Amino acid sequence: MNTLSRLIAALLVGAGIAVAGFSVSQGLERFRMSDRSVTVKGLAEKDVESDFAIWTLSFRRAGNEFGTVQQALAADREKVLAFLKERGFTDAELEARPLQVQDLMARDYAQGNVPFRFNGSGQVLVKTSRVADVASAALAVDPLIQGGIQLGGDGEGASGPRYQLRGFNDIKAPLLAEATRNAREQADKFAAEAGASLGPLKNANQGAIRITGTDGNDFDDGSSRSKRLRVVSTFEYELE
């Protein structure tokens, strides 16, 4: 009985080892099969022209008489509007902001040694899809400056037109398609060199389209008429 019991126990242990070995081999096989994939990145770049421009012409006046400052600002605004209309811009493309005149002595933290009591400003905005006309007009403001108008930025340090790309969605699809084709070509080449064939797509990340200027900046600050669009998409394909 002892010999028979030991024989049965040995058989059971052997069967257990065989089953465990089979299970381990199956797991390794599934791991190797799941590992047969390739991850590639597709790059696409395109330079495009802006399709919309916003140009803020700011002007300032200072003095010790409220009425004098206000009248000077109103005259400056009319000169700016006349200049822009001479350049061909229509009323629909122009926006004159309300004039602002501040009494520096009326502020809580006012100091008595300010050179002028009143400080005023005004703005005229150009909003148009005629980007080239805006760029040309921005280079021709010398007569306004010579006429005594103190032109400045829009309050945020910007002194020139800001260019935008509002037709972005029309360009987005072709750019992503190009990145996808680029990635597929790389994946096909890798599979051929590895002696395999390219299988189904497992994962895809189209990536974010980055917009920069073509002037070397790493971001688009709006000052460049030309925009560079760049996208890097990531794809994972099975290998067969």
CSV table of C-alpha atoms in Angstrom, one decimal:
chain,number,residue,atom,x,y,z
A,1,MET,CA,0.0,0.0,0.0
A,2,ASN,CA,2.8,2.4,0.8
A,3,THR,CA,4.5,1.7,-2.6
A,4,LEU,CA,1.2,2.1,-4.4
A,5,SER,CA,0.5,5.4,-2.5
A,6,ARG,CA,3.9,6.7,-3.4
A,7,LEU,CA,3.4,5.8,-7.0
A,8,ILE,CA,0.0,7.5,-7.2
A,9,ALA,CA,1.5,10.6,-5.5
A,10,ALA,CA,4.4,10.7,-7.9
A,11,LEU,CA,2.0,10.5,-10.9
A,12,LEU,CA,-0.2,13.3,-9.5
A,13,VAL,CA,2.9,15.5,-9.0
A,14,GLY,CA,4.1,14.8,-12.5
A,15,ALA,CA,0.8,15.6,-14.0
A,16,GLY,CA,0.7,18.9,-12.0
A,17,ILE,CA,4.1,19.8,-13.3
A,18,ALA,CA,3.1,19.0,-16.9
A,19,VAL,CA,0.0,21.1,-16.6
A,20,ALA,CA,1.9,24.0,-15.1
A,21,GLY,CA,4.5,23.8,-17.7
A,22,PHE,CA,1.9,23.8,-20.5
A,23,SER,CA,0.3,26.9,-18.9
A,24,VAL,CA,3.6,28.7,-18.6
A,25,SER,CA,4.5,27.9,-22.2
A,26,GLN,CA,1.1,29.2,-23.4
A,27,GLY,CA,1.6,32.4,-21.4
A,28,LEU,CA,5.0,33.0,-22.9
A,29,GLU,CA,3.6,32.4,-26.3
A,30,ARG,CA,0.9,34.9,-25.8
A,31,PHE,CA,3.4,37.4,-24.5
A,32,ARG,CA,5.7,36.9,-27.5
A,33,MET,CA,2.8,37.3,-29.9
A,34,SER,CA,1.5,40.4,-28.1
A,35,ASP,CA,5.0,41.9,-28.3
A,36,ARG,CA,5.1,41.6,-32.1
A,37,SER,CA,4.3,45.2,-32.8
A,38,VAL,CA,6.0,48.4,-33.9
A,39,THR,CA,5.4,52.0,-32.8
A,40,VAL,CA,6.1,54.7,-35.2
A,41,LYS,CA,5.7,58.5,-35.4
A,42,GLY,CA,4.5,60.4,-38.4
A,43,LEU,CA,5.6,64.0,-38.9
A,44,ALA,CA,3.9,66.6,-41.1
A,45,GLU,CA,4.7,70.3,-41.5
A,46,LYS,CA,3.1,73.0,-43.6
A,47,ASP,CA,3.7,76.8,-44.0
A,48,VAL,CA,0.6,78.8,-44.6
A,49,GLU,CA,-0.4,82.5,-44.7
A,50,SER,CA,-2.6,84.1,-42.1
A,51,ASP,CA,-6.2,84.7,-43.2
A,52,PHE,CA,-7.2,87.4,-40.7
A,53,ALA,CA,-5.6,90.5,-39.1
A,54,ILE,CA,-6.4,92.6,-36.1
A,55,TRP,CA,-4.6,95.9,-35.9
A,56,THR,CA,-4.9,98.2,-32.9
A,57,LEU,CA,-3.8,101.8,-33.4
A,58,SER,CA,-3.6,103.3,-29.9
A,59,PHE,CA,-2.8,107.0,-29.3
A,60,ARG,CA,-2.3,109.1,-26.2
A,61,ARG,CA,-2.5,112.7,-25.1
A,62,ALA,CA,-1.7,114.5,-21.8
A,63,GLY,CA,-2.3,117.9,-20.4
A,64,ASN,CA,-3.5,120.0,-17.5
A,65,GLU,CA,-7.0,120.8,-19.0
A,66,PHE,CA,-9.6,118.1,-19.4
A,67,GLY,CA,-11.2,119.6,-22.4
A,68,THR,CA,-8.0,120.2,-24.2
A,69,VAL,CA,-6.9,116.6,-23.8
A,70,GLN,CA,-10.3,115.3,-24.8
A,71,GLN,CA,-10.4,117.5,-27.9
A,72,ALA,CA,-6.9,116.5,-28.9
A,73,LEU,CA,-7.8,112.8,-28.7
A,74,ALA,CA,-11.0,113.3,-30.7
A,75,ALA,CA,-8.9,115.0,-33.4
A,76,ASP,CA,-6.4,112.2,-33.4
A,77,ARG,CA,-9.1,109.6,-33.8
A,78,GLU,CA,-10.5,111.4,-36.8
A,79,LYS,CA,-7.0,111.6,-38.4
A,80,VAL,CA,-6.5,107.9,-37.8
A,81,LEU,CA,-9.8,107.0,-39.3
A,82,ALA,CA,-9.2,109.2,-42.3
A,83,PHE,CA,-5.8,107.6,-42.8
A,84,LEU,CA,-7.3,104.1,-42.7
A,85,LYS,CA,-10.1,105.0,-45.1
A,86,GLU,CA,-7.6,106.4,-47.5
A,87,ARG,CA,-5.9,103.0,-47.4
A,88,GLY,CA,-9.2,101.4,-48.5
A,89,PHE,CA,-10.6,100.1,-45.3
A,90,THR,CA,-14.4,100.3,-44.9
A,91,ASP,CA,-16.5,101.2,-41.9
A,92,ALA,CA,-17.4,97.6,-41.4
A,93,GLU,CA,-13.6,96.8,-40.9
A,94,LEU,CA,-13.0,99.7,-38.5
A,95,GLU,CA,-14.0,100.1,-34.8
A,96,ALA,CA,-13.4,103.3,-32.9
A,97,ARG,CA,-13.3,102.7,-29.2
A,98,PRO,CA,-14.6,105.3,-26.7
A,99,LEU,CA,-12.0,107.9,-25.6
A,100,GLN,CA,-10.7,107.7,-22.0
A,101,VAL,CA,-9.4,110.6,-20.0
A,102,GLN,CA,-8.1,110.0,-16.5
A,103,ASP,CA,-7.6,112.7,-13.8
A,104,LEU,CA,-4.3,111.6,-12.1
A,105,MET,CA,-5.0,113.9,-9.1
A,106,ALA,CA,-8.3,112.1,-8.4
A,107,ARG,CA,-6.7,108.8,-7.6
A,108,ASP,CA,-6.2,107.6,-4.0
A,109,TYR,CA,-2.5,107.3,-4.5
A,110,ALA,CA,-2.1,110.5,-6.5
A,111,GLN,CA,1.2,112.5,-6.1
A,112,GLY,CA,1.4,116.2,-6.4
A,113,ASN,CA,4.5,116.2,-8.7
A,114,VAL,CA,2.9,114.7,-11.8
A,115,PRO,CA,3.8,116.7,-14.9
A,116,PHE,CA,0.3,116.6,-16.3
A,117,ARG,CA,-3.0,116.2,-14.4
A,118,PHE,CA,-4.9,114.5,-17.2
A,119,ASN,CA,-3.9,111.5,-19.2
A,120,GLY,CA,-6.0,110.3,-22.1
A,121,SER,CA,-6.0,107.5,-24.7
A,122,GLY,CA,-8.0,106.3,-27.6
A,123,GLN,CA,-8.0,103.3,-29.9
A,124,VAL,CA,-9.1,102.4,-33.5
A,125,LEU,CA,-9.2,98.8,-34.4
A,126,VAL,CA,-8.9,97.3,-37.9
A,127,LYS,CA,-10.4,93.8,-38.2
A,128,THR,CA,-10.3,92.3,-41.7
A,129,SER,CA,-9.4,89.3,-43.8
A,130,ARG,CA,-7.3,91.6,-46.1
A,131,VAL,CA,-4.1,90.7,-44.5
A,132,ALA,CA,-1.8,92.1,-47.1
A,133,ASP,CA,-3.5,95.5,-47.0
A,134,VAL,CA,-3.1,95.6,-43.2
A,135,ALA,CA,0.6,94.8,-43.5
A,136,SER,CA,1.1,97.5,-46.1
A,137,ALA,CA,-0.8,100.1,-44.1
A,138,ALA,CA,1.2,99.3,-40.9
A,139,LEU,CA,4.4,100.3,-42.8
A,140,ALA,CA,2.9,103.6,-43.9
A,141,VAL,CA,2.0,105.3,-40.7
A,142,ASP,CA,4.8,107.9,-40.8
A,143,PRO,CA,2.3,110.7,-41.9
A,144,LEU,CA,0.3,110.1,-38.7
A,145,ILE,CA,3.4,110.3,-36.5
A,146,GLN,CA,4.6,113.4,-38.3
A,147,GLY,CA,1.2,115.0,-37.7
A,148,GLY,CA,1.9,114.7,-33.9
A,149,ILE,CA,-0.1,111.6,-33.2
A,150,GLN,CA,1.5,109.5,-30.5
A,151,LEU,CA,0.9,106.0,-31.7
A,152,GLY,CA,1.5,103.1,-29.4
A,153,GLY,CA,0.6,99.5,-28.8
A,154,ASP,CA,-2.7,98.0,-27.6
A,155,GLY,CA,-1.7,98.1,-23.9
A,156,GLU,CA,0.1,94.8,-24.0
A,157,GLY,CA,3.3,95.8,-25.6
A,158,ALA,CA,2.2,95.0,-29.1
A,159,SER,CA,2.7,97.8,-31.7
A,160,GLY,CA,1.9,96.1,-34.9
A,161,PRO,CA,-0.9,94.0,-36.4
A,162,ARG,CA,-1.8,90.6,-35.0
A,163,TYR,CA,-2.2,87.9,-37.6
A,164,GLN,CA,-4.5,84.9,-37.1
A,165,LEU,CA,-5.3,81.7,-38.9
A,166,ARG,CA,-9.1,81.3,-38.7
A,167,GLY,CA,-9.3,78.7,-41.5
A,168,PHE,CA,-7.4,76.2,-39.3
A,169,ASN,CA,-10.0,73.4,-39.6
A,170,ASP,CA,-9.6,73.4,-43.4
A,171,ILE,CA,-5.9,72.7,-43.1
A,172,LYS,CA,-6.1,70.3,-40.1
A,173,ALA,CA,-7.5,67.2,-41.9
A,174,PRO,CA,-4.9,67.2,-44.8
A,175,LEU,CA,-2.1,67.7,-42.3
A,176,LEU,CA,-3.1,64.8,-40.1
A,177,ALA,CA,-3.6,62.6,-43.3
A,178,GLU,CA,0.0,63.4,-44.3
A,179,ALA,CA,1.3,62.5,-40.8
A,180,THR,CA,-0.6,59.2,-41.0
A,181,ARG,CA,0.9,58.4,-44.4
A,182,ASN,CA,4.3,59.2,-43.2
A,183,ALA,CA,3.9,56.9,-40.2
A,184,ARG,CA,2.6,54.1,-42.4
A,185,GLU,CA,5.5,54.3,-44.7
A,186,GLN,CA,7.9,54.0,-41.8
A,187,ALA,CA,6.0,51.1,-40.4
A,188,ASP,CA,6.0,49.3,-43.8
A,189,LYS,CA,9.7,49.8,-44.1
A,190,PHE,CA,10.4,48.5,-40.6
A,191,ALA,CA,8.2,45.4,-41.1
A,192,ALA,CA,10.0,44.6,-44.4
A,193,GLU,CA,13.4,44.9,-42.8
A,194,ALA,CA,12.3,42.7,-39.9
A,195,GLY,CA,11.0,40.0,-42.3
A,196,ALA,CA,7.4,40.5,-41.3
A,197,SER,CA,4.3,42.0,-42.7
A,198,LEU,CA,2.3,44.9,-41.2
A,199,GLY,CA,-0.8,43.9,-39.4
A,200,PRO,CA,-3.8,45.9,-38.1
A,201,LEU,CA,-3.5,49.2,-36.3
A,202,LYS,CA,-3.5,48.7,-32.5
A,203,ASN,CA,-3.3,52.2,-31.1
A,204,ALA,CA,-3.2,55.7,-32.5
A,205,ASN,CA,-2.6,59.2,-31.1
A,206,GLN,CA,-3.0,61.9,-33.7
A,207,GLY,CA,-1.2,64.5,-31.5
A,208,ALA,CA,-1.7,68.2,-31.2
A,209,ILE,CA,-1.1,70.5,-34.1
A,210,ARG,CA,1.4,73.2,-33.1
A,211,ILE,CA,1.3,76.6,-34.7
A,212,THR,CA,4.4,78.8,-34.7
A,213,GLY,CA,5.6,81.7,-36.7
A,214,THR,CA,8.1,81.2,-39.5
A,215,ASP,CA,10.5,83.8,-37.9
A,216,GLY,CA,12.2,81.3,-35.6
A,217,ASN,CA,9.9,81.7,-32.5
A,218,ASP,CA,8.9,78.6,-30.7
A,219,PHE,CA,5.3,79.9,-30.3
A,220,ASP,CA,2.9,82.0,-32.3
A,221,ASP,CA,2.7,85.5,-30.9
A,222,GLY,CA,0.6,86.8,-33.8
A,223,SER,CA,3.3,89.1,-35.2
A,224,SER,CA,4.2,86.8,-38.2
A,225,ARG,CA,1.9,86.7,-41.3
A,226,SER,CA,3.3,83.2,-42.1
A,227,LYS,CA,2.4,80.4,-39.8
A,228,ARG,CA,4.1,77.0,-39.5
A,229,LEU,CA,1.9,74.1,-38.6
A,230,ARG,CA,3.5,71.0,-37.2
A,231,VAL,CA,2.1,67.7,-35.9
A,232,VAL,CA,3.6,64.5,-34.7
A,233,SER,CA,1.2,61.5,-34.7
A,234,THR,CA,2.0,58.2,-33.0
A,235,PHE,CA,0.7,54.8,-34.3
A,236,GLU,CA,1.2,51.2,-33.1
A,237,TYR,CA,0.8,48.4,-35.7
A,238,GLU,CA,0.8,44.7,-35.2
A,239,LEU,CA,3.5,42.6,-37.0
A,240,GLU,CA,2.5,39.4,-38.6
